[in-house]
Tab-separated table of C-alpha atoms in Angstrom:
chain	number	residue	atom	x	y	z
A	1	MET	CA	71.646	269.801	29.854
A	2	THR	CA	69.826	266.918	31.145
A	3	ARG	CA	68.590	266.295	34.460
A	4	LEU	CA	70.900	263.521	34.634
A	5	PHE	CA	74.016	265.648	33.469
A	6	GLN	CA	72.883	268.932	35.358
A	7	ALA	CA	72.910	266.187	38.755
A	8	PHE	CA	76.738	264.124	37.959
A	9	GLN	CA	77.707	268.023	38.031
A	10	ALA	CA	76.775	268.468	40.672
A	11	HIS	CA	78.416	265.365	42.449
A	12	TYR	CA	81.846	265.962	41.599
A	13	GLY	CA	81.988	270.085	41.063
A	14	PHE	CA	83.661	269.785	37.772
A	15	GLU	CA	82.524	273.759	35.839
A	16	TYR	CA	81.479	272.528	31.727
A	17	ALA	CA	81.771	274.523	28.076
A	18	PHE	CA	79.955	273.186	25.203
A	19	ARG	CA	81.626	273.767	21.860
A	20	ASN	CA	80.306	275.345	18.659
A	21	PRO	CA	77.453	273.602	17.295
A	22	TYR	CA	78.045	272.129	13.884
A	23	SER	CA	81.597	272.489	14.398
A	24	GLY	CA	83.514	268.641	13.837
A	25	HIS	CA	86.842	270.513	12.352
A	26	GLU	CA	87.329	271.995	16.180
A	27	LYS	CA	87.197	268.656	17.223
A	28	GLY	CA	89.481	266.172	15.149
A	29	GLY	CA	92.275	266.376	18.324
A	30	VAL	CA	90.047	265.325	20.647
A	31	GLU	CA	87.099	262.001	17.941
A	32	ALA	CA	91.846	261.452	17.211
A	33	ARG	CA	92.886	260.278	19.898
A	34	VAL	CA	89.019	258.345	20.386
A	35	GLY	CA	90.035	256.269	17.835
A	36	ALA	CA	93.790	255.684	19.260
A	37	VAL	CA	92.228	254.247	22.403
A	38	ARG	CA	89.527	252.602	20.618
A	39	ARG	CA	92.585	250.379	18.612
A	40	ARG	CA	94.660	249.933	20.926
A	41	LEU	CA	92.354	248.534	23.566
A	42	PHE	CA	89.976	247.283	21.202
A	43	VAL	CA	91.334	246.031	18.353
A	44	PRO	CA	89.982	243.156	17.731
A	45	VAL	CA	86.820	243.525	20.157
A	46	PRO	CA	87.655	241.443	23.034
A	47	GLY	CA	85.690	238.572	24.458
A	48	VAL	CA	83.527	240.222	27.092
A	49	TRP	CA	82.034	237.362	29.975
A	50	ASN	CA	81.486	239.799	32.112
A	51	LEU	CA	80.403	243.282	31.411
A	52	ASP	CA	81.730	244.982	35.605
A	53	SER	CA	84.819	242.867	35.516
A	54	PHE	CA	85.726	244.161	32.088
A	55	ASN	CA	85.120	247.784	32.867
A	56	LEU	CA	86.947	247.427	36.667
A	57	ARG	CA	90.034	246.910	34.567
A	58	LEU	CA	89.016	249.631	32.100
A	59	PRO	CA	90.243	252.499	33.711
A	60	GLY	CA	93.796	250.389	34.179
A	61	ARG	CA	94.722	249.920	30.628
A	62	CYS	CA	93.644	252.975	30.469
A	63	LEU	CA	96.525	254.688	32.958
A	64	GLY	CA	99.129	252.082	30.891
A	65	LEU	CA	98.625	254.103	27.250
A	66	GLY	CA	100.565	256.525	28.686
A	67	ASP	CA	104.394	254.651	29.117
A	68	LYS	CA	106.060	256.287	26.768
A	69	ASP	CA	106.900	260.461	26.257
A	70	HIS	CA	104.124	263.508	25.712
A	71	HIS	CA	104.854	264.597	21.851
A	72	ARG	CA	105.321	268.324	22.789
A	73	LYS	CA	106.700	268.521	26.013
A	74	GLY	CA	109.369	265.614	26.460
A	75	GLU	CA	108.227	264.309	29.862
A	76	SER	CA	106.853	261.176	30.947
A	77	GLN	CA	102.958	262.075	29.688
A	78	THR	CA	102.406	259.774	33.246
A	79	GLY	CA	104.446	261.792	35.396
A	80	LEU	CA	102.680	265.008	34.074
A	81	PHE	CA	99.670	263.619	34.847
A	82	ASP	CA	100.547	262.823	38.586
A	83	GLU	CA	101.272	266.778	38.506
A	84	ASP	CA	97.504	267.248	37.089
A	85	ARG	CA	95.930	264.868	39.721
A	86	LYS	CA	97.909	267.314	42.565
A	87	ALA	CA	95.227	270.497	41.553
A	88	LEU	CA	92.355	268.354	40.773
A	89	LEU	CA	89.568	268.306	43.970
A	90	PRO	CA	88.835	265.184	46.082
A	91	LEU	CA	86.367	262.823	45.472
A	92	PRO	CA	83.582	262.713	47.080
A	93	ALA	CA	82.859	259.589	49.434
A	94	LYS	CA	80.033	258.267	47.299
A	95	PRO	CA	79.779	257.932	43.386
A	96	PHE	CA	77.252	259.244	41.523
A	97	ASP	CA	74.214	256.498	40.925
A	98	VAL	CA	74.270	257.166	37.236
A	99	VAL	CA	70.673	256.124	37.236
A	100	THR	CA	66.963	256.943	35.905
A	101	TRP	CA	64.009	256.862	37.896
A	102	THR	CA	61.134	256.757	36.555
A	103	ARG	CA	57.218	255.468	37.790
A	104	MET	CA	56.168	252.852	35.603
A	105	LYS	CA	52.192	250.992	36.295
A	106	ALA	CA	52.560	246.580	36.456
A	107	ASP	CA	50.231	244.700	34.842
A	108	LYS	CA	47.998	242.723	36.053
A	109	TYR	CA	50.370	239.469	36.332
A	110	GLY	CA	53.179	242.050	37.755
A	111	ASN	CA	55.361	242.971	35.659
A	112	ILE	CA	56.290	246.572	33.720
A	113	THR	CA	57.250	246.943	30.582
A	114	VAL	CA	60.905	249.087	29.881
A	115	GLN	CA	61.153	250.299	25.589
A	116	GLY	CA	57.637	248.272	24.643
A	117	ARG	CA	59.916	244.712	24.855
A	118	HIS	CA	61.437	244.459	27.864
A	119	ARG	CA	59.967	242.888	30.468
A	120	TYR	CA	60.749	242.607	33.986
A	121	ALA	CA	58.546	240.575	36.589
A	122	ALA	CA	57.743	242.794	39.996
A	123	GLY	CA	55.837	239.555	41.778
A	124	PRO	CA	52.292	239.035	41.863
A	125	GLU	CA	51.200	240.745	44.738
A	126	HIS	CA	51.681	243.774	43.471
A	127	ALA	CA	49.243	244.027	39.872
A	128	GLY	CA	48.532	247.002	38.943
A	129	HIS	CA	50.178	248.738	40.935
A	130	GLU	CA	52.557	251.724	40.492
A	131	MET	CA	56.234	250.789	41.126
A	132	ILE	CA	59.360	253.392	40.775
A	133	VAL	CA	61.907	251.972	37.800
A	134	GLY	CA	65.948	252.776	38.125
A	135	LEU	CA	67.179	252.198	34.475
A	136	ARG	CA	70.979	251.651	34.822
A	137	ALA	CA	73.144	250.617	32.594
A	138	LEU	CA	73.116	247.027	33.474
A	139	GLU	CA	70.588	246.115	35.995
A	140	VAL	CA	66.770	247.732	36.609
A	141	GLU	CA	65.724	248.008	39.504
A	142	ILE	CA	62.095	248.292	40.921
A	143	LEU	CA	60.681	249.664	43.636
A	144	ASP	CA	57.171	249.898	45.547
A	145	ALA	CA	55.903	253.533	45.523
A	146	GLU	CA	57.128	253.898	48.923
A	147	GLY	CA	60.334	253.571	47.927
A	148	LYS	CA	61.535	250.317	48.691
A	149	ARG	CA	63.768	248.229	46.867
A	150	VAL	CA	61.143	244.779	45.468
A	151	ILE	CA	63.728	242.927	43.024
A	152	THR	CA	66.853	244.448	41.102
A	153	HIS	CA	67.197	242.517	37.712
A	154	PRO	CA	69.939	242.666	34.972
A	155	ARG	CA	69.038	244.487	31.997
A	156	SER	CA	67.644	243.191	28.359
A	157	TYR	CA	69.047	245.215	25.424
A	158	GLY	CA	67.974	244.898	21.907
A	159	ASP	CA	65.172	244.457	19.836
A	160	LYS	CA	64.219	241.003	20.987
A	161	PRO	CA	61.271	241.277	23.498
A	162	THR	CA	62.776	239.297	26.429
A	163	ASP	CA	61.258	238.502	30.133
A	164	SER	CA	62.557	238.235	33.453
A	165	GLY	CA	60.829	235.432	34.474
A	166	ASP	CA	63.058	232.591	32.811
A	167	PRO	CA	65.072	232.075	35.501
A	168	SER	CA	68.544	231.943	33.676
A	169	SER	CA	68.053	235.925	32.594
A	170	GLN	CA	69.131	236.263	36.761
A	171	LEU	CA	71.929	233.558	36.407
A	172	GLY	CA	74.842	236.271	35.337
A	173	LEU	CA	74.558	238.345	38.532
A	174	LEU	CA	74.242	236.248	40.866
A	175	CYS	CA	77.228	234.884	39.616
A	176	ASP	CA	78.698	237.857	40.001
A	177	ARG	CA	76.690	238.188	43.215
A	178	PRO	CA	75.960	235.250	44.824
A	179	ALA	CA	75.401	236.003	48.072
A	180	ALA	CA	72.157	237.110	46.565
A	181	TRP	CA	71.029	233.070	46.091
A	182	ARG	CA	68.223	232.937	48.466
A	183	ASN	CA	65.442	235.551	47.181
A	184	SER	CA	66.478	234.962	43.879
A	185	ARG	CA	64.161	233.353	40.716
A	186	VAL	CA	66.845	230.781	40.621
A	187	ARG	CA	66.942	229.727	43.335
A	188	ASP	CA	62.738	229.753	43.465
A	189	ALA	CA	62.828	227.652	40.415
A	190	MET	CA	65.526	224.843	41.740
A	191	PRO	CA	64.654	221.068	42.026
A	192	ASP	CA	64.306	220.772	46.322
A	193	PRO	CA	67.616	218.389	45.608
A	194	LEU	CA	69.569	220.833	43.858
A	195	ARG	CA	68.225	223.859	45.546
A	196	GLU	CA	69.728	222.476	49.346
A	197	TRP	CA	73.157	222.048	48.043
A	198	ILE	CA	73.384	225.618	47.118
A	199	ASP	CA	72.502	226.372	50.251
A	200	ALA	CA	74.327	224.202	52.119
A	201	GLN	CA	77.413	225.310	50.314
A	202	ASP	CA	79.996	228.311	50.607
A	203	GLU	CA	79.747	231.102	48.744
A	204	ALA	CA	82.632	230.264	46.569
A	205	THR	CA	81.775	226.972	45.625
A	206	ARG	CA	77.896	228.284	45.620
A	207	ARG	CA	79.302	230.384	42.678
A	208	ASP	CA	81.108	228.534	41.037
A	209	GLY	CA	77.589	226.255	41.262
A	210	LEU	CA	75.986	228.884	39.838
A	211	ARG	CA	78.676	229.502	36.794
A	212	ALA	CA	78.653	225.890	35.492
A	213	LEU	CA	74.327	226.031	35.046
A	214	LEU	CA	75.372	229.690	33.478
A	215	HIS	CA	77.850	227.902	30.715
A	216	ALA	CA	75.343	224.556	30.407
A	217	ASP	CA	72.088	227.607	30.234
A	218	GLY	CA	73.806	229.435	27.477
A	219	GLU	CA	74.825	226.460	25.442
A	220	SER	CA	71.607	223.990	26.239
A	221	GLY	CA	69.136	225.895	27.679
A	222	TRP	CA	68.019	226.594	31.240
A	223	ARG	CA	65.902	223.162	31.067
A	224	ALA	CA	68.932	220.804	30.120
A	225	ALA	CA	71.391	222.650	32.269
A	226	VAL	CA	68.884	222.455	35.866
A	227	ALA	CA	68.288	218.602	34.471
A	228	GLY	CA	72.373	218.563	33.456
A	229	MET	CA	73.024	219.854	36.666
A	230	LEU	CA	70.496	217.706	38.826
A	231	GLU	CA	71.776	214.216	37.486
A	232	ILE	CA	76.150	215.029	37.672
A	233	LEU	CA	75.218	216.036	41.403
A	234	GLU	CA	73.194	213.530	42.247
A	235	SER	CA	75.831	210.651	40.315
A	236	THR	CA	79.138	212.282	41.815
A	237	GLY	CA	79.032	215.242	45.044
A	238	GLY	CA	79.659	218.120	42.952
A	239	THR	CA	78.966	220.406	40.594
A	240	ASP	CA	81.774	220.225	38.364
A	241	ARG	CA	81.495	222.412	34.311
A	242	ALA	CA	82.809	219.634	32.674
A	243	GLY	CA	80.259	217.474	34.121
A	244	VAL	CA	77.222	219.519	34.328
A	245	CYS	CA	77.755	220.891	30.285
A	246	LEU	CA	77.302	217.565	29.048
A	247	ALA	CA	74.905	215.823	31.136
A	248	ALA	CA	73.143	219.045	29.902
A	249	ALA	CA	74.014	218.319	26.463
A	250	ARG	CA	72.178	214.812	26.533
A	251	HIS	CA	69.734	216.028	28.137
A	252	ALA	CA	69.375	218.550	25.087
A	253	SER	CA	69.321	216.298	22.326
A	254	GLY	CA	67.307	213.896	23.640
A	255	LEU	CA	69.573	211.726	24.853
A	256	GLY	CA	68.829	211.320	28.364
A	257	PRO	CA	71.080	210.734	31.740
A	258	VAL	CA	74.079	208.000	31.927
A	259	ALA	CA	73.638	205.575	34.181
A	260	TYR	CA	76.479	205.152	37.107
A	261	ASP	CA	76.111	202.034	38.976
A	262	ASP	CA	78.256	204.001	41.467
A	263	PRO	CA	79.225	207.158	42.657
A	264	VAL	CA	82.088	209.010	40.339
A	265	ASP	CA	84.882	210.947	41.681
A	266	LEU	CA	85.523	213.585	38.653
A	267	SER	CA	88.252	215.481	40.166
A	268	GLU	CA	91.024	213.061	38.640
A	269	TYR	CA	90.399	214.650	35.603
A	270	ASP	CA	90.495	217.816	37.224
A	271	ILE	CA	93.663	217.324	38.113
A	272	ALA	CA	94.517	215.763	34.572
A	273	TYR	CA	93.192	218.897	32.640
A	274	THR	CA	95.345	221.493	34.917
A	275	LYS	CA	98.248	219.980	35.014
A	276	GLU	CA	98.283	219.748	31.286
A	277	ASP	CA	97.399	223.392	31.547
A	278	GLU	CA	100.364	224.127	33.296
């Protein structure tokens, strides 16, 4: 057993039993159910905007598959599961943190590298220091040698090298956690007027603005997205998504900003689109 599985088992207090190795025919029933769930929930392949939000909805969707009678007992699968639940142990007060901790030395720029190609910034003040790095499915958390949290980055995957120094790599995380804005690399990379405007907004407006920036960044790149967002802010006093994406596309294509004689209020267009959707 891996150490992580042992910790997982100890946390929840369950018993385990391993099946016979090299005996795939013994597990056919389980594999058949896995295939059934895959076909019900993942065919066609879903489009996922945010993996955390998608995963939060999955348990309910899985339970929804039990809305039929058991093939042998003739009773509701949901009812049978409710009966089984009564025999389960109560869950611990805190969920298990599925994380692998390791020690790495930061390079001369204060970065640590995971899997030889994904680089995450701890900060120049940590250059050459030993860091404690926590690897989760969606995050990489970096602590100093004393265990004090330094920063958390969204985790990157794939064969292509990545660098968290690109501010846009934090945008997806900030959209879910706008309260982390003030300590983010994205904020540091913003021009002053845009940074000050986002600083002054409530959490909901800040999230909407960051989502608009995320869309524009995905379509036109970081520099064009920031330039487009600043242009829309200065001309309209807000950062509506459609305007930001359009302005970013113009900057990315080299057309430059649109000249406005007076500030333009795009709220009427938003209302029109909303009515059409309804």
